[in-house]
CSV table of C-alpha atoms and ligand atoms in Angstrom, one decimal:
chain,number,residue,atom,x,y,z
A,1,UNK,CA,-3.5,9.6,-14.6
A,2,UNK,CA,-0.3,11.5,-14.2
A,3,UNK,CA,2.7,9.5,-15.0
A,4,UNK,CA,6.2,10.5,-13.6
A,5,UNK,CA,9.2,8.6,-15.0
A,6,UNK,CA,12.3,8.5,-12.9
A,7,UNK,CA,15.7,7.1,-13.9
A,8,UNK,CA,16.0,4.5,-11.1
A,9,UNK,CA,14.6,3.3,-7.8
A,10,UNK,CA,16.5,5.9,-5.7
A,11,UNK,CA,15.1,8.8,-7.7
A,12,UNK,CA,11.6,7.2,-7.6
A,13,UNK,CA,11.7,7.0,-3.8
A,14,UNK,CA,12.9,10.6,-3.5
A,15,UNK,CA,10.1,11.8,-5.7
A,16,UNK,CA,7.5,9.8,-3.8
A,17,UNK,CA,8.7,11.0,-0.4
A,18,UNK,CA,8.7,14.6,-1.7
A,19,UNK,CA,5.0,14.3,-2.7
A,20,UNK,CA,4.1,12.9,0.8
A,21,UNK,CA,6.2,15.6,2.5
A,22,UNK,CA,4.4,18.3,0.5
A,23,UNK,CA,1.0,16.7,1.4
A,24,UNK,CA,1.9,16.9,5.1
A,25,UNK,CA,3.3,20.3,4.9
A,26,UNK,CA,0.1,21.6,3.2
A,27,UNK,CA,-2.1,19.8,5.7
A,28,UNK,CA,-0.3,18.8,8.9
A,29,UNK,CA,-3.3,16.8,10.0
A,30,UNK,CA,-3.3,14.7,6.9
A,31,UNK,CA,-4.7,11.2,6.9
A,32,UNK,CA,-2.2,9.0,4.9
A,33,UNK,CA,-2.9,5.6,3.5
A,34,UNK,CA,0.3,3.5,3.6
A,35,UNK,CA,1.6,0.4,1.9
A,36,UNK,CA,4.1,-2.4,2.6
A,37,UNK,CA,6.2,-4.5,0.1
A,38,UNK,CA,9.6,-3.9,-1.3
A,39,UNK,CA,8.7,-0.9,-3.4
A,40,UNK,CA,7.8,1.7,-0.7
A,41,UNK,CA,10.8,1.0,1.6
A,42,UNK,CA,13.0,3.6,-0.2
A,43,UNK,CA,10.2,6.1,0.3
A,44,UNK,CA,10.0,5.4,4.1
A,45,UNK,CA,13.8,5.7,4.3
A,46,UNK,CA,13.7,9.1,2.6
A,47,UNK,CA,10.8,10.3,4.8
A,48,UNK,CA,12.7,9.2,8.0
A,49,UNK,CA,15.7,11.1,6.7
A,50,UNK,CA,13.6,14.2,6.1
A,51,UNK,CA,12.0,13.9,9.5
A,52,UNK,CA,15.4,13.7,11.2
A,53,UNK,CA,16.4,16.9,9.4
A,54,UNK,CA,13.3,18.6,10.6
A,55,UNK,CA,11.9,18.8,7.0
A,56,UNK,CA,8.6,17.1,7.9
A,57,UNK,CA,6.6,16.7,11.0
A,58,UNK,CA,4.0,13.9,11.4
A,59,UNK,CA,2.7,15.0,14.9
A,60,UNK,CA,-0.8,15.4,13.7
A,61,UNK,CA,-0.8,12.8,11.0
A,62,UNK,CA,-2.9,9.6,11.1
A,63,UNK,CA,-1.9,6.7,9.0
A,64,UNK,CA,-3.9,3.7,7.7
A,65,UNK,CA,-2.3,0.7,6.2
A,66,UNK,CA,-3.9,-1.1,3.3
A,67,UNK,CA,-3.7,-4.7,4.5
A,68,UNK,CA,-2.4,-7.3,6.9
A,69,UNK,CA,-2.1,-11.1,6.7
A,70,UNK,CA,-4.6,-13.0,8.7
A,71,UNK,CA,-4.2,-14.6,11.1
A,72,UNK,CA,-0.8,-13.3,12.1
A,73,UNK,CA,0.8,-12.3,15.4
A,74,UNK,CA,1.8,-8.6,15.4
A,75,UNK,CA,5.1,-9.6,16.9
A,76,UNK,CA,5.9,-11.9,13.9
A,77,UNK,CA,8.6,-10.4,11.8
A,78,UNK,CA,6.5,-11.2,8.7
A,79,UNK,CA,3.5,-9.2,9.9
A,80,UNK,CA,2.8,-5.8,8.2
A,81,UNK,CA,2.4,-4.4,11.7
A,82,UNK,CA,6.1,-5.4,12.4
A,83,UNK,CA,7.2,-4.2,8.9
A,84,UNK,CA,5.7,-0.7,9.4
A,85,UNK,CA,7.2,-0.3,12.9
A,86,UNK,CA,10.6,-1.3,11.6
A,87,UNK,CA,10.6,0.6,8.4
A,88,UNK,CA,8.8,3.8,9.4
A,89,UNK,CA,6.8,4.3,12.7
A,90,UNK,CA,9.5,3.7,15.2
A,91,UNK,CA,11.7,6.3,13.5
A,92,UNK,CA,9.1,9.1,13.2
A,93,UNK,CA,6.3,10.8,15.1
A,94,UNK,CA,3.1,9.8,13.3
A,95,UNK,CA,0.3,10.5,15.8
A,96,UNK,CA,-2.0,7.7,15.1
A,97,UNK,CA,-1.4,4.5,13.2
A,98,UNK,CA,-3.9,1.8,12.1
A,99,UNK,CA,-3.2,-1.6,10.5
A,100,UNK,CA,-5.9,-4.3,10.2
A,101,UNK,CA,-5.5,-6.5,13.3
A,102,UNK,CA,-4.1,-9.9,12.3
A,103,UNK,CA,-4.8,-11.2,15.8
A,104,UNK,CA,-8.5,-10.3,15.9
A,105,UNK,CA,-10.7,-13.0,17.1
A,106,UNK,CA,-13.2,-12.5,14.3
A,107,UNK,CA,-12.0,-11.4,10.9
A,108,UNK,CA,-15.5,-10.2,9.7
A,109,UNK,CA,-15.9,-7.9,12.7
A,110,UNK,CA,-12.3,-6.6,12.2
A,111,UNK,CA,-13.1,-5.8,8.5
A,112,UNK,CA,-16.1,-3.9,9.6
A,113,UNK,CA,-14.3,-2.2,12.4
A,114,UNK,CA,-11.4,-1.1,10.1
A,115,UNK,CA,-13.8,0.2,7.4
A,116,UNK,CA,-15.4,2.3,10.1
A,117,UNK,CA,-12.1,3.6,11.5
A,118,UNK,CA,-11.2,4.8,8.0
A,119,UNK,CA,-14.5,6.6,7.6
A,120,UNK,CA,-14.3,8.1,11.1
A,121,UNK,CA,-10.9,9.6,10.3
A,122,UNK,CA,-12.6,11.9,7.8
A,123,UNK,CA,-11.2,10.0,4.8
A,124,UNK,CA,-7.7,9.3,3.4
A,125,UNK,CA,-6.0,12.4,1.9
A,126,UNK,CA,-3.2,10.6,0.1
A,127,UNK,CA,-3.0,6.8,-0.5
A,128,UNK,CA,0.3,5.2,-1.3
A,129,UNK,CA,0.1,2.0,-3.3
A,130,UNK,CA,2.3,-0.6,-4.8
A,131,UNK,CA,1.2,-2.9,-7.6
A,132,UNK,CA,1.4,-6.7,-7.6
A,133,UNK,CA,2.7,-8.6,-10.6
A,134,UNK,CA,-0.9,-9.8,-11.0
A,135,UNK,CA,-2.3,-6.2,-10.8
A,136,UNK,CA,-3.4,-6.4,-7.2
A,137,UNK,CA,-3.6,-3.2,-5.2
A,138,UNK,CA,-3.6,-3.9,-1.4
A,139,UNK,CA,-4.6,-7.5,-1.4
A,140,UNK,CA,-7.5,-7.0,-3.9
A,141,UNK,CA,-6.6,-10.0,-6.0
A,142,UNK,CA,-7.7,-10.7,-9.6
A,143,UNK,CA,-11.4,-11.7,-9.3
A,144,UNK,CA,-14.6,-11.5,-11.3
A,145,UNK,CA,-15.8,-8.5,-9.3
A,146,UNK,CA,-14.3,-5.5,-7.5
A,147,UNK,CA,-14.7,-6.1,-3.8
A,148,UNK,CA,-15.9,-2.7,-2.3
A,149,UNK,CA,-15.2,-2.6,1.4
A,150,UNK,CA,-12.5,-3.9,3.6
A,151,UNK,CA,-12.7,-7.6,3.4
A,152,UNK,CA,-11.1,-10.9,4.2
A,153,UNK,CA,-9.5,-12.4,1.2
A,154,UNK,CA,-7.9,-15.7,0.1
A,155,UNK,CA,-4.5,-14.8,-1.5
A,156,UNK,CA,-3.9,-15.6,-5.1
A,157,UNK,CA,-1.4,-18.3,-5.9
A,158,UNK,CA,0.8,-15.7,-7.7
A,159,UNK,CA,0.8,-13.5,-4.6
A,160,UNK,CA,1.9,-16.4,-2.4
A,161,UNK,CA,4.7,-17.2,-4.8
A,162,UNK,CA,5.8,-13.5,-5.0
A,163,UNK,CA,5.7,-13.0,-1.2
A,164,UNK,CA,7.5,-16.4,-0.5
A,165,UNK,CA,10.8,-14.4,-0.8
A,166,UNK,CA,10.1,-12.9,2.6
A,167,UNK,CA,9.6,-16.3,4.3
A,168,UNK,CA,11.8,-19.4,4.9
A,169,UNK,CA,9.4,-21.6,2.9
A,170,UNK,CA,6.6,-20.8,0.5
A,171,UNK,CA,4.4,-23.0,2.7
A,172,UNK,CA,4.9,-20.5,5.5
A,173,UNK,CA,3.2,-17.7,3.6
A,174,UNK,CA,-0.3,-17.0,5.1
A,175,UNK,CA,-3.1,-18.0,2.8
A,176,UNK,CA,-5.4,-15.2,3.9
A,177,UNK,CA,-5.4,-11.4,4.6
A,178,UNK,CA,-7.6,-8.5,5.5
A,179,UNK,CA,-7.4,-5.6,2.9
A,180,UNK,CA,-9.1,-2.4,2.2
A,181,UNK,CA,-11.5,-2.8,-0.6
A,182,UNK,CA,-11.6,-0.9,-3.9
A,183,UNK,CA,-14.1,1.6,-2.7
A,184,UNK,CA,-12.0,2.2,0.5
A,185,UNK,CA,-9.1,2.9,-1.7
A,186,UNK,CA,-11.1,4.9,-4.2
A,187,UNK,CA,-12.4,7.3,-1.4
A,188,UNK,CA,-8.9,8.6,-1.1
A,189,UNK,CA,-8.6,12.1,-2.4
A,190,UNK,CA,-5.3,11.4,-4.0
A,191,UNK,CA,-3.6,8.2,-4.9
A,192,UNK,CA,0.2,7.7,-5.4
A,193,UNK,CA,1.2,4.4,-7.0
A,194,UNK,CA,4.9,3.3,-7.2
A,195,UNK,CA,6.3,0.6,-9.5
A,196,UNK,CA,9.9,-0.3,-10.0
A,197,UNK,CA,11.8,-2.9,-12.0
A,198,UNK,CA,11.3,-4.6,-15.3
A,199,UNK,CA,9.0,-7.3,-13.8
A,200,UNK,CA,6.3,-4.6,-13.3
A,201,UNK,CA,6.5,-3.2,-16.9
A,202,UNK,CA,3.7,-5.3,-18.5
A,203,UNK,CA,1.2,-4.9,-15.6
A,204,UNK,CA,1.9,-1.1,-15.4
A,205,UNK,CA,1.0,-0.9,-19.1
A,206,UNK,CA,-2.2,-2.9,-18.5
A,207,UNK,CA,-3.1,-0.6,-15.5
A,208,UNK,CA,-2.6,2.6,-17.5
A,209,UNK,CA,-4.1,1.7,-20.8
A,210,UNK,CA,-5.5,-1.9,-20.7
A,211,UNK,CA,-9.1,-2.9,-20.3
A,212,UNK,CA,-10.7,-1.9,-17.0
A,213,UNK,CA,-11.4,-5.4,-15.5
A,214,UNK,CA,-11.4,-7.0,-12.0
A,215,UNK,CA,-9.0,-9.5,-13.5
A,216,UNK,CA,-6.5,-6.6,-13.2
A,217,UNK,CA,-7.7,-4.7,-10.1
A,218,UNK,CA,-5.3,-1.8,-10.7
A,219,UNK,CA,-7.0,-1.0,-14.0
A,220,UNK,CA,-9.9,0.6,-12.1
A,221,UNK,CA,-7.5,3.4,-11.1
A,222,UNK,CA,-8.1,4.7,-14.7
A,223,UNK,CA,-11.4,6.0,-13.2
A,224,UNK,CA,-10.0,7.8,-10.1
A,225,UNK,CA,-9.8,11.6,-10.6
A,226,UNK,CA,-6.4,12.1,-9.0
A,227,UNK,CA,-3.8,9.3,-9.5
A,228,UNK,CA,-0.1,9.9,-9.8
A,229,UNK,CA,2.1,6.9,-10.9
A,230,UNK,CA,5.8,7.0,-10.4
A,231,UNK,CA,7.8,4.4,-12.4
A,232,UNK,CA,11.5,3.9,-12.9
A,233,UNK,CA,12.8,3.5,-16.4
A,234,UNK,CA,12.4,-0.3,-16.1
A,235,UNK,CA,8.8,-0.4,-14.9
A,236,UNK,CA,7.9,2.3,-17.4
A,237,UNK,CA,9.6,1.0,-20.5
A,238,UNK,CA,6.3,-0.1,-22.2
A,239,UNK,CA,4.5,3.3,-21.6
B,1,LIG,P1,6.3,-5.2,-3.9
B,1,LIG,O1,4.8,-5.6,-3.8
B,1,LIG,O2,6.4,-3.8,-3.7
B,1,LIG,O3,7.0,-6.1,-2.9
B,1,LIG,O4,6.6,-5.5,-5.4
B,1,LIG,C1,3.9,-4.8,-4.4
B,1,LIG,C2,2.5,-5.3,-4.0
B,1,LIG,O5,2.3,-6.6,-4.0
B,1,LIG,O6,1.5,-4.5,-3.9
């Protein structure tokens, strides 16, 4: 694992965007894996800025998001579909965008379909990840096994609490989601994980040097051959 420490969130976001820009410059038809949450918003802002300056072109890029609540209307301002459009897609020229369909009539069929779409893309070149306070990546929650493929998941109580900040009430947070599995994520050639803030310091330490266990899904990243972790000083203070 390569660990990059930046002074603060702004520097972390710039570094992360630069790595994505370099990937797209090297391979203009890159397949990117993208993430939602508070952490990557600075990266998207920076990429939009670069795009407007002509420093990056997404015209041949495909993008696959990690996860989506289920069920949820795409038009809901809490959906990850909506988040991605607002934060990134409506500002840039990404050719093809994929997000698990929170409106699908049958979640099992949608999981299978999404897994197939990722495979048919030729595989993800660079997967962007955040990390939950509980060690989740995507919505792969602490568990007694590592779910391999894209799957339907019941959200952990800790995730519901953490995500309640985006909703009017905790009871409004969807209880289920569709997420890429650990194998789906692991097939990415490169992984770029971002963590910011003191609240992530302990889980970041566990991810990097703790026991590899499905109770901390991020710990499996110790086994991936090409992982870059960018932390700010607060998230990296125990490393
Ligand atoms: P956050 O979420 O970026 O909002 O902290 C990270 C995650 O849950 O993966």
